[in-house]
Amino acid sequence: MSSSSSSWLTSSSCSPLSVDSSSPTSQLVAQWLRFIFLSPCPQRLLLSAIDLIFLITLLAFAAQKIYSRFSSNANSGSTITKPLLQDKDSDYKVTLWFKLPLLVTSLLALTYTVLSILAFTQSNLASWRQIEALFRLAQAITNIVIVILMVHEKKFKAPKHPLSLRFYWIANFVAAFLFATSAIIRLVSVEESSLEANLRVDDVFSFINLAVSLFLLVIAIKGSSGIDAIRISDVIESSRTWLSNDRTTSLYGNASLFSKTVWLWMNPLLNKGYTTPLKLQDVPTLPLEFRAERMSELFQEYWPKPEENSKHPVGFTLLRCFWKHIAFTGFLAVVRLAVMYIGPMLIQSFVDFTSKANPSPYEGLVLISILLVAKSIEVLSVHQFNFHSQKLGMLIRSSIITSVYKKGLRLSSTARQAHGTGQIVNHMAVDAQQLSDLMLQLHPIWLMPLQVAAALALIYTYVGLSAVAALLGTAVVFVFTLIRTKKSNSFQFRIMMSRDLRMKAINELLNNMRVIKFQAWEDYFGNKIRQFRQAEHGWIGKFLYYFAVNMAILSTAPLLVTVLTFGTATFLGIPLNAGTVFTITSVIKILQEPVRTFPQALMLISQAMVSLGRLDEFMMSKERDENAVQRDDKCESDIAVEMKDAKFSWDDEEGNEALKVEELEIRRGDHAAVVGTVGSGKSSLLASVLGEMYKISGKVRVCGTVAYVAQTSWIQNATIQENILFGLPMNQKKYKEVIRVCCLDKDLEMMEHGDQTEIGERGINLSGGQKQRVQLARAVYQDCDIYLLDDIFSAVDAQTGSFIFKKYYIASSRELTRLDSITKAPVIHHFSETISGVMTIRGFRKQGAFCQENLDRVNASLRMDFHNNGANEWLGFRLDFTGVVFLCIATVFMIFLPSAIIRPEYVGLSLSYGLALSSLLSFTISMTCSVENKMVSVERIKQFTNLPSEAPWTIPERTPPQDWPSHGNIELDNLQVRYRSNTPLVLKGVSLTIQGGEKIGVVGRTGSGKSTLIQVLFRLIEPSAGKIIIDGINICNVGLHDLRSRFGIIPQEPVLFQGTVRSNIDPLGLYSDEEIWKTENYCSLTNFELISLFLHYFIVVDGGDNWSVGQRQLLCLGRIMLKHSRILFMDEATASVDSQTDAVIQKIIREDFADRTIISIAHRIPTVMDCDRVLVIDAGMSKDLYLLCFVHK
């Protein structure tokens, strides 16, 4: 364009154009319009005129309002000064549509104010400078007035912007469009040398102002001020609706494609969290297609058929279930790979552009546009890849957890013993998480070669054969990594094995803590866990050492490759310039990511392969044969249980016969008692009816529904009421009758919260008798046809036992409902609880209800993960995109500022580091989130460490004599005990004196405080008041180990630990095999042929499940006989043995413990008859204070 024809574009003069009057009229009009609308000075005058008209309009409106106020001053009912929202049942909400325009306008007002001040402070104000200063002042005043107007809108709660403001914003957009049009024409058509520097800066600002004006145009068209009127009643109703629809509402499921693309669907939740702390009910549920129910069905649907003979069924099933998700995340990874090298390729172009004498502005804009689009796609693909990979990992974890849970309910007895609770928990907690974590690193494994190949190809483009050096350096690094990673795989396998052993030991310790404290075995079990942890720590150390060396080498790899590349180029004489150097540097920086993440990806692959192998083994374990017992719930036959020529085994692999029933018939209404010696197979007979034993041959038929009450009580971590209902709806009349017939009414009266009392894990806050009656009440409430009761009266007193027998059947509805959530405990806790009570659950045929509970808990857990991942990517995407915008804005200034200020090499250097800005922000966000997640663990550990501890283990200055207690005298003086400071007294002032060698029987109904008395003597519970003196020493003044190690006890629940017979009887290794065998002979375990074989090789599985309860109790008796303690406590020590064995044990106690002090909690008459005196405890008080004192034989 000629200088004459472009003068109107570049001139700052406001003089009229010199036009040729001979030109056609249309051309004259075009020239004038072009001058008025596109020339700098008229444009400013035009926009200033718009500002002036707007201000005058507002002034006139304000004057009219003032006049109206004065004229209506006498009218008290005038509404001129009242808010527009006057409904008493209304309020208002300020939304983002109000806040953003207010923020933008405030920034404009501030910017124009600063610019106008700078313009007026210049010493020499030419006519153009004066116009520019006045223009900026007009803009500043106008925007300040708009800010005041919007604040006024908020005060008066105006739902709409005034028309004057909306028209102004529309006119302002038109003016901004004209400014931007002039700027584009100047950039394309006018050489930089002929353009004033201030116009070049104004042109850059015009593009920014156009975007701002476009936003305000949208606000003007929309009309809404962003101040929404809301009725309080509507808010309440909306809150109710939200809560009622919580199970069906999903923000993600109802979002549009664009909303899902940029995470707009997270805004309502984030806004809610911004105003108030989020609660569980505030977080929406998962979309239907992501819920645990769907994942469980999908996993089951795609599980390989038996004829497929799959060697890796878990991995094969996961691939069939989620291949579409894997393919989509792979596509996102490829998209990112396709655009990630565009930035480095543009560095050379930008350097070349800024090196030109007269570069074309159009070329610069094209380069910036390419950079903006490429980086935007890269940022979007990165965060979509992260989100969908995490979502895929979440779905896989859901599938694994639900499938492992279902499998745990189907395991045969042999398989359950082989895996153990700790290992199965690891499958859910560790293996499922390993597979979930793999999803973020799955695609980099196969993308890494493509990424490296693309990088080397770019390097070859710029430096030719020097790329061979880069290839060799990269190859050496990867070969080294592969060799090292292969070695680390074996470490990973060892880590998982060690972790299993440690988890089993910790589980055993926590589940049997009371017994361990009674026996003073804390040191032994603590050392055992420490040994497992040290072994695990050793393998972890070796693994991390290998990993650290890998990371160290890989961290220096980019520097090595860079030096090799440039060194080779210099040696070959290949010319290097700023563009080439910074392009290659940027490419190598990008290459650093796959080089750094590759060993981590390999590590996760190796961990995942180990986890898949473990899961394959578990999921292929043998299951209980559901067809072993013929069940007919609606059978009308007179025979309830029928067996014929039936043979059973606990071992479904070798099939060793453990029980044989030639013929058995039990008719409806019959009360059949099963008797026999310890280990004879009484409990096995019930297990065979339940289908828990492996049926070798024969026929078993059960006619009607079955309820099962186990000998070892299984109580859920829930309220007493929830334990009794066990998933059935509440029927008040039936429920009260069940409470009465199971003798729970008095117990509930003693409890502060009655049947709403929360039962601790494994029923820790209930006595043995109370636990038995709660699970009996659960069975009675189910209203079944057949009740299988396994020695349920062993832990209840004789009076209570005689009452709760005759009224086992209550006619009522048998409708089953889905088991509602009983607690909000973690999924793992629920699973551990389920495994411990699997026989009871399967006996009641409640697998479906417990599976649903598992699904509910998994959904509750996963929806938090899902929305947490969404929030992280919402923030990460916006931060990274902001980084891209800043990079492009900075690039605009770099390429359009004069070359004297910005040199080409500075452009290359800035872009080389600026391109890494997005990934740096992503890395920062991921590290921040990771630290935050890890801090939750730190907080939980801190909370645990702040829990009150027991008294000191030892007190050196108060160590009792070695032979203490030498006599066994016990004196209780006004002993008062409560479990917690805010709970009622359990023992209410018990006073008594026991002489050394006396045999004291303690009796009373269940829950009266008998077992509490023993616990306080061992100081598992500290006395609230009173004293306990043993042989002249107050037991509260000595260390716990010195106290507990001097006593002997047989607890109410016989507990065995995983290991051998010897490790259970003498874990500390204090006695010889001969001494132990002599003890066990006394305990009537005489049916083993070889002493050493029995002691060292006869295995006790987790929890002693391969021993009957009676056998376990005899083994516990052997511990005490071996210890030779002066004082012996027996908490219903013979409850689970037959009468004949009980008589033998009582004889042993009379003969071998004749000189010992024995306190025995007894429910049987023979046990009491062997005592010298009897103490009756009722409701926490000793009856000697009232009626009996002590009763002599």
PDB file of C-alpha atoms in Angstrom, residues 661-874:
ATOM      1  CA  VAL A 661     -22.778 -90.237  58.918  1.00  0.00           C
ATOM      2  CA  GLU A 662     -24.455 -93.470  57.934  1.00  0.00           C
ATOM      3  CA  GLU A 663     -28.019 -92.293  58.471  1.00  0.00           C
ATOM      4  CA  LEU A 664     -29.586 -89.280  60.147  1.00  0.00           C
ATOM      5  CA  GLU A 665     -33.145 -87.968  60.124  1.00  0.00           C
ATOM      6  CA  ILE A 666     -34.400 -84.969  62.099  1.00  0.00           C
ATOM      7  CA  ARG A 667     -38.090 -84.200  61.785  1.00  0.00           C
ATOM      8  CA  ARG A 668     -39.776 -80.808  61.890  1.00  0.00           C
ATOM      9  CA  GLY A 669     -40.273 -79.596  65.453  1.00  0.00           C
ATOM     10  CA  ASP A 670     -37.672 -82.013  66.885  1.00  0.00           C
ATOM     11  CA  HIS A 671     -35.023 -80.788  69.335  1.00  0.00           C
ATOM     12  CA  ALA A 672     -31.951 -82.871  68.547  1.00  0.00           C
ATOM     13  CA  ALA A 673     -28.895 -82.709  70.835  1.00  0.00           C
ATOM     14  CA  VAL A 674     -25.431 -83.685  69.570  1.00  0.00           C
ATOM     15  CA  VAL A 675     -22.974 -84.853  72.249  1.00  0.00           C
ATOM     16  CA  GLY A 676     -19.482 -86.261  72.172  1.00  0.00           C
ATOM     17  CA  THR A 677     -15.941 -85.793  73.415  1.00  0.00           C
ATOM     18  CA  VAL A 678     -13.653 -82.955  72.374  1.00  0.00           C
ATOM     19  CA  GLY A 679     -12.708 -83.297  68.700  1.00  0.00           C
ATOM     20  CA  SER A 680     -15.267 -85.999  68.019  1.00  0.00           C
ATOM     21  CA  GLY A 681     -16.931 -83.992  65.239  1.00  0.00           C
ATOM     22  CA  LYS A 682     -19.912 -82.211  66.811  1.00  0.00           C
ATOM     23  CA  SER A 683     -19.195 -78.862  65.147  1.00  0.00           C
ATOM     24  CA  SER A 684     -18.229 -80.700  61.970  1.00  0.00           C
ATOM     25  CA  LEU A 685     -21.697 -82.246  61.824  1.00  0.00           C
ATOM     26  CA  LEU A 686     -23.288 -78.772  61.840  1.00  0.00           C
ATOM     27  CA  ALA A 687     -20.785 -77.584  59.262  1.00  0.00           C
ATOM     28  CA  SER A 688     -21.719 -80.493  56.996  1.00  0.00           C
ATOM     29  CA  VAL A 689     -25.392 -79.506  57.210  1.00  0.00           C
ATOM     30  CA  LEU A 690     -24.413 -75.964  56.246  1.00  0.00           C
ATOM     31  CA  GLY A 691     -22.365 -77.262  53.299  1.00  0.00           C
ATOM     32  CA  GLU A 692     -19.089 -75.959  54.766  1.00  0.00           C
ATOM     33  CA  MET A 693     -17.340 -79.335  54.575  1.00  0.00           C
ATOM     34  CA  TYR A 694     -16.259 -81.093  51.420  1.00  0.00           C
ATOM     35  CA  LYS A 695     -18.709 -83.902  50.714  1.00  0.00           C
ATOM     36  CA  ILE A 696     -16.885 -87.005  49.548  1.00  0.00           C
ATOM     37  CA  SER A 697     -20.011 -89.052  48.988  1.00  0.00           C
ATOM     38  CA  GLY A 698     -23.560 -89.605  50.188  1.00  0.00           C
ATOM     39  CA  LYS A 699     -26.720 -87.548  50.396  1.00  0.00           C
ATOM     40  CA  VAL A 700     -27.512 -84.449  52.468  1.00  0.00           C
ATOM     41  CA  ARG A 701     -30.923 -82.791  52.282  1.00  0.00           C
ATOM     42  CA  VAL A 702     -32.180 -79.750  54.201  1.00  0.00           C
ATOM     43  CA  CYS A 703     -35.874 -78.875  54.082  1.00  0.00           C
ATOM     44  CA  GLY A 704     -36.585 -75.256  55.069  1.00  0.00           C
ATOM     45  CA  THR A 705     -34.665 -72.110  55.864  1.00  0.00           C
ATOM     46  CA  VAL A 706     -31.641 -72.363  58.172  1.00  0.00           C
ATOM     47  CA  ALA A 707     -30.282 -70.161  60.962  1.00  0.00           C
ATOM     48  CA  TYR A 708     -26.825 -70.795  62.415  1.00  0.00           C
ATOM     49  CA  VAL A 709     -25.344 -69.700  65.746  1.00  0.00           C
ATOM     50  CA  ALA A 710     -21.614 -70.355  65.898  1.00  0.00           C
ATOM     51  CA  GLN A 711     -19.756 -71.572  68.957  1.00  0.00           C
ATOM     52  CA  THR A 712     -17.330 -68.676  68.597  1.00  0.00           C
ATOM     53  CA  SER A 713     -19.646 -65.692  68.451  1.00  0.00           C
ATOM     54  CA  TRP A 714     -19.498 -63.438  65.394  1.00  0.00           C
ATOM     55  CA  ILE A 715     -20.716 -59.897  65.982  1.00  0.00           C
ATOM     56  CA  GLN A 716     -20.724 -57.048  63.482  1.00  0.00           C
ATOM     57  CA  ASN A 717     -19.256 -53.623  64.181  1.00  0.00           C
ATOM     58  CA  ALA A 718     -22.713 -52.005  64.390  1.00  0.00           C
ATOM     59  CA  THR A 719     -25.436 -51.298  66.931  1.00  0.00           C
ATOM     60  CA  ILE A 720     -27.055 -54.113  68.868  1.00  0.00           C
ATOM     61  CA  GLN A 721     -30.309 -53.472  67.020  1.00  0.00           C
ATOM     62  CA  GLU A 722     -28.619 -53.733  63.596  1.00  0.00           C
ATOM     63  CA  ASN A 723     -26.934 -56.984  64.652  1.00  0.00           C
ATOM     64  CA  ILE A 724     -30.282 -58.485  65.626  1.00  0.00           C
ATOM     65  CA  LEU A 725     -32.228 -57.272  62.591  1.00  0.00           C
ATOM     66  CA  PHE A 726     -29.449 -58.519  60.270  1.00  0.00           C
ATOM     67  CA  GLY A 727     -30.987 -56.839  57.255  1.00  0.00           C
ATOM     68  CA  LEU A 728     -34.650 -57.513  57.967  1.00  0.00           C
ATOM     69  CA  PRO A 729     -37.149 -54.644  58.494  1.00  0.00           C
ATOM     70  CA  MET A 730     -38.071 -53.600  62.020  1.00  0.00           C
ATOM     71  CA  ASN A 731     -41.129 -55.278  63.527  1.00  0.00           C
ATOM     72  CA  GLN A 732     -41.476 -53.753  67.009  1.00  0.00           C
ATOM     73  CA  LYS A 733     -43.661 -56.464  68.508  1.00  0.00           C
ATOM     74  CA  LYS A 734     -41.482 -59.268  67.199  1.00  0.00           C
ATOM     75  CA  TYR A 735     -38.297 -57.407  68.124  1.00  0.00           C
ATOM     76  CA  LYS A 736     -39.356 -56.878  71.760  1.00  0.00           C
ATOM     77  CA  GLU A 737     -40.303 -60.535  72.085  1.00  0.00           C
ATOM     78  CA  VAL A 738     -36.903 -61.593  70.749  1.00  0.00           C
ATOM     79  CA  ILE A 739     -35.179 -59.313  73.270  1.00  0.00           C
ATOM     80  CA  ARG A 740     -37.240 -60.880  76.058  1.00  0.00           C
ATOM     81  CA  VAL A 741     -36.755 -64.534  75.173  1.00  0.00           C
ATOM     82  CA  CYS A 742     -32.996 -64.064  74.697  1.00  0.00           C
ATOM     83  CA  CYS A 743     -32.702 -62.377  78.116  1.00  0.00           C
ATOM     84  CA  LEU A 744     -31.246 -59.182  76.680  1.00  0.00           C
ATOM     85  CA  ASP A 745     -33.695 -56.791  78.349  1.00  0.00           C
ATOM     86  CA  LYS A 746     -31.689 -56.413  81.567  1.00  0.00           C
ATOM     87  CA  ASP A 747     -28.441 -56.010  79.640  1.00  0.00           C
ATOM     88  CA  LEU A 748     -29.932 -53.255  77.501  1.00  0.00           C
ATOM     89  CA  GLU A 749     -31.194 -51.472  80.633  1.00  0.00           C
ATOM     90  CA  MET A 750     -27.619 -51.411  81.962  1.00  0.00           C
ATOM     91  CA  MET A 751     -26.277 -49.904  78.738  1.00  0.00           C
ATOM     92  CA  GLU A 752     -26.373 -46.139  78.404  1.00  0.00           C
ATOM     93  CA  HIS A 753     -27.742 -46.189  74.851  1.00  0.00           C
ATOM     94  CA  GLY A 754     -29.732 -49.398  75.062  1.00  0.00           C
ATOM     95  CA  ASP A 755     -30.038 -51.312  71.793  1.00  0.00           C
ATOM     96  CA  GLN A 756     -28.452 -48.339  69.984  1.00  0.00           C
ATOM     97  CA  THR A 757     -25.155 -49.068  71.727  1.00  0.00           C
ATOM     98  CA  GLU A 758     -22.406 -49.372  69.137  1.00  0.00           C
ATOM     99  CA  ILE A 759     -20.647 -52.725  69.411  1.00  0.00           C
ATOM    100  CA  GLY A 760     -16.899 -52.482  68.976  1.00  0.00           C
ATOM    101  CA  GLU A 761     -14.918 -54.590  66.537  1.00  0.00           C
ATOM    102  CA  ARG A 762     -15.370 -58.319  67.236  1.00  0.00           C
ATOM    103  CA  GLY A 763     -17.803 -57.429  70.057  1.00  0.00           C
ATOM    104  CA  ILE A 764     -14.997 -56.088  72.226  1.00  0.00           C
ATOM    105  CA  ASN A 765     -17.318 -54.186  74.597  1.00  0.00           C
ATOM    106  CA  LEU A 766     -19.646 -57.145  75.262  1.00  0.00           C
ATOM    107  CA  SER A 767     -19.111 -60.085  77.578  1.00  0.00           C
ATOM    108  CA  GLY A 768     -18.933 -63.581  76.138  1.00  0.00           C
ATOM    109  CA  GLY A 769     -22.476 -64.367  77.250  1.00  0.00           C
ATOM    110  CA  GLN A 770     -23.829 -61.116  75.859  1.00  0.00           C
ATOM    111  CA  LYS A 771     -22.240 -61.831  72.483  1.00  0.00           C
ATOM    112  CA  GLN A 772     -23.748 -65.305  72.437  1.00  0.00           C
ATOM    113  CA  ARG A 773     -27.212 -63.977  73.222  1.00  0.00           C
ATOM    114  CA  VAL A 774     -26.973 -61.199  70.636  1.00  0.00           C
ATOM    115  CA  GLN A 775     -26.183 -63.691  67.901  1.00  0.00           C
ATOM    116  CA  LEU A 776     -28.895 -65.982  69.224  1.00  0.00           C
ATOM    117  CA  ALA A 777     -31.357 -63.074  69.039  1.00  0.00           C
ATOM    118  CA  ARG A 778     -30.205 -62.494  65.456  1.00  0.00           C
ATOM    119  CA  ALA A 779     -31.068 -66.082  64.604  1.00  0.00           C
ATOM    120  CA  VAL A 780     -34.452 -65.972  66.369  1.00  0.00           C
ATOM    121  CA  TYR A 781     -35.455 -62.737  64.637  1.00  0.00           C
ATOM    122  CA  GLN A 782     -34.810 -64.327  61.239  1.00  0.00           C
ATOM    123  CA  ASP A 783     -37.758 -66.674  61.910  1.00  0.00           C
ATOM    124  CA  CYS A 784     -36.255 -69.720  60.189  1.00  0.00           C
ATOM    125  CA  ASP A 785     -37.389 -73.343  60.029  1.00  0.00           C
ATOM    126  CA  ILE A 786     -34.151 -74.961  61.216  1.00  0.00           C
ATOM    127  CA  TYR A 787     -31.782 -73.658  63.911  1.00  0.00           C
ATOM    128  CA  LEU A 788     -28.245 -74.997  64.177  1.00  0.00           C
ATOM    129  CA  LEU A 789     -26.896 -74.028  67.598  1.00  0.00           C
ATOM    130  CA  ASP A 790     -23.235 -74.813  68.316  1.00  0.00           C
ATOM    131  CA  ASP A 791     -22.843 -74.887  72.116  1.00  0.00           C
ATOM    132  CA  ILE A 792     -24.450 -71.481  72.529  1.00  0.00           C
ATOM    133  CA  PHE A 793     -24.848 -71.873  76.310  1.00  0.00           C
ATOM    134  CA  SER A 794     -21.137 -72.303  76.971  1.00  0.00           C
ATOM    135  CA  ALA A 795     -20.727 -68.609  77.800  1.00  0.00           C
ATOM    136  CA  VAL A 796     -24.042 -67.971  79.606  1.00  0.00           C
ATOM    137  CA  ASP A 797     -24.976 -68.746  83.188  1.00  0.00           C
ATOM    138  CA  ALA A 798     -27.184 -71.703  84.032  1.00  0.00           C
ATOM    139  CA  GLN A 799     -30.253 -69.603  84.914  1.00  0.00           C
ATOM    140  CA  THR A 800     -30.161 -67.642  81.650  1.00  0.00           C
ATOM    141  CA  GLY A 801     -29.453 -70.780  79.631  1.00  0.00           C
ATOM    142  CA  SER A 802     -32.439 -72.616  81.040  1.00  0.00           C
ATOM    143  CA  PHE A 803     -34.739 -69.678  80.191  1.00  0.00           C
ATOM    144  CA  ILE A 804     -33.682 -69.045  76.593  1.00  0.00           C
ATOM    145  CA  PHE A 805     -33.974 -72.690  75.494  1.00  0.00           C
ATOM    146  CA  LYS A 806     -38.025 -74.012  74.435  1.00  0.00           C
ATOM    147  CA  LYS A 807     -38.838 -70.501  72.818  1.00  0.00           C
ATOM    148  CA  TYR A 808     -36.449 -71.224  69.611  1.00  0.00           C
ATOM    149  CA  TYR A 809     -39.556 -70.631  66.894  1.00  0.00           C
ATOM    150  CA  ILE A 810     -41.593 -67.290  66.353  1.00  0.00           C
ATOM    151  CA  ALA A 811     -44.095 -67.252  63.437  1.00  0.00           C
ATOM    152  CA  SER A 812     -43.700 -64.155  61.357  1.00  0.00           C
ATOM    153  CA  SER A 813     -43.007 -62.862  57.918  1.00  0.00           C
ATOM    154  CA  ARG A 814     -39.870 -64.161  56.180  1.00  0.00           C
ATOM    155  CA  GLU A 815     -39.529 -61.273  53.741  1.00  0.00           C
ATOM    156  CA  LEU A 816     -35.885 -60.448  53.113  1.00  0.00           C
ATOM    157  CA  THR A 817     -34.692 -56.941  52.213  1.00  0.00           C
ATOM    158  CA  ARG A 818     -31.412 -55.614  51.027  1.00  0.00           C
ATOM    159  CA  LEU A 819     -28.959 -55.107  53.899  1.00  0.00           C
ATOM    160  CA  ASP A 820     -28.601 -51.377  54.492  1.00  0.00           C
ATOM    161  CA  SER A 821     -25.364 -49.818  55.388  1.00  0.00           C
ATOM    162  CA  ILE A 822     -24.631 -50.480  59.067  1.00  0.00           C
ATOM    163  CA  THR A 823     -21.536 -48.330  59.394  1.00  0.00           C
ATOM    164  CA  LYS A 824     -19.363 -46.089  57.294  1.00  0.00           C
ATOM    165  CA  ALA A 825     -16.273 -48.129  58.029  1.00  0.00           C
ATOM    166  CA  PRO A 826     -13.782 -48.694  55.209  1.00  0.00           C
ATOM    167  CA  VAL A 827     -14.263 -51.422  52.620  1.00  0.00           C
ATOM    168  CA  ILE A 828     -11.324 -53.400  53.996  1.00  0.00           C
ATOM    169  CA  HIS A 829     -12.760 -53.514  57.509  1.00  0.00           C
ATOM    170  CA  HIS A 830     -16.068 -54.752  56.181  1.00  0.00           C
ATOM    171  CA  PHE A 831     -14.271 -57.470  54.241  1.00  0.00           C
ATOM    172  CA  SER A 832     -12.229 -58.610  57.270  1.00  0.00           C
ATOM    173  CA  GLU A 833     -15.438 -58.762  59.287  1.00  0.00           C
ATOM    174  CA  THR A 834     -17.134 -60.765  56.536  1.00  0.00           C
ATOM    175  CA  ILE A 835     -14.328 -63.339  56.284  1.00  0.00           C
ATOM    176  CA  SER A 836     -14.354 -63.905  60.049  1.00  0.00           C
ATOM    177  CA  GLY A 837     -18.100 -64.613  59.951  1.00  0.00           C
ATOM    178  CA  VAL A 838     -18.320 -66.305  56.580  1.00  0.00           C
ATOM    179  CA  MET A 839     -19.874 -69.498  58.011  1.00  0.00           C
ATOM    180  CA  THR A 840     -22.614 -67.487  59.709  1.00  0.00           C
ATOM    181  CA  ILE A 841     -23.254 -65.421  56.578  1.00  0.00           C
ATOM    182  CA  ARG A 842     -23.429 -68.499  54.380  1.00  0.00           C
ATOM    183  CA  GLY A 843     -25.520 -70.301  56.985  1.00  0.00           C
ATOM    184  CA  PHE A 844     -28.161 -67.573  56.800  1.00  0.00           C
ATOM    185  CA  ARG A 845     -27.657 -67.386  53.012  1.00  0.00           C
ATOM    186  CA  LYS A 846     -26.973 -63.657  53.288  1.00  0.00           C
ATOM    187  CA  GLN A 847     -24.217 -63.543  50.663  1.00  0.00           C
ATOM    188  CA  GLY A 848     -26.294 -61.348  48.388  1.00  0.00           C
ATOM    189  CA  ALA A 849     -26.989 -58.811  51.099  1.00  0.00           C
ATOM    190  CA  PHE A 850     -23.346 -58.611  52.128  1.00  0.00           C
ATOM    191  CA  CYS A 851     -22.245 -58.301  48.510  1.00  0.00           C
ATOM    192  CA  GLN A 852     -24.641 -55.380  48.123  1.00  0.00           C
ATOM    193  CA  GLU A 853     -23.196 -53.802  51.252  1.00  0.00           C
ATOM    194  CA  ASN A 854     -19.755 -54.197  49.744  1.00  0.00           C
ATOM    195  CA  LEU A 855     -20.965 -52.560  46.526  1.00  0.00           C
ATOM    196  CA  ASP A 856     -22.430 -49.637  48.460  1.00  0.00           C
ATOM    197  CA  ARG A 857     -19.207 -49.095  50.347  1.00  0.00           C
ATOM    198  CA  VAL A 858     -17.117 -49.360  47.197  1.00  0.00           C
ATOM    199  CA  ASN A 859     -19.378 -46.832  45.452  1.00  0.00           C
ATOM    200  CA  ALA A 860     -19.098 -44.459  48.398  1.00  0.00           C
ATOM    201  CA  SER A 861     -15.325 -44.765  48.267  1.00  0.00           C
ATOM    202  CA  LEU A 862     -14.975 -44.493  44.496  1.00  0.00           C
ATOM    203  CA  ARG A 863     -17.231 -41.483  44.092  1.00  0.00           C
ATOM    204  CA  MET A 864     -14.852 -39.545  46.329  1.00  0.00           C
ATOM    205  CA  ASP A 865     -11.878 -40.642  44.204  1.00  0.00           C
ATOM    206  CA  PHE A 866     -13.700 -39.826  40.978  1.00  0.00           C
ATOM    207  CA  HIS A 867     -14.609 -36.285  41.968  1.00  0.00           C
ATOM    208  CA  ASN A 868     -11.225 -35.747  43.593  1.00  0.00           C
ATOM    209  CA  ASN A 869      -9.528 -36.654  40.297  1.00  0.00           C
ATOM    210  CA  GLY A 870     -11.960 -34.380  38.466  1.00  0.00           C
ATOM    211  CA  ALA A 871     -11.097 -31.484  40.771  1.00  0.00           C
ATOM    212  CA  ASN A 872      -7.371 -32.038  40.276  1.00  0.00           C
ATOM    213  CA  GLU A 873      -7.680 -32.040  36.492  1.00  0.00           C
ATOM    214  CA  TRP A 874     -10.087 -29.061  36.606  1.00  0.00           C
TER     215      TRP A 874
END
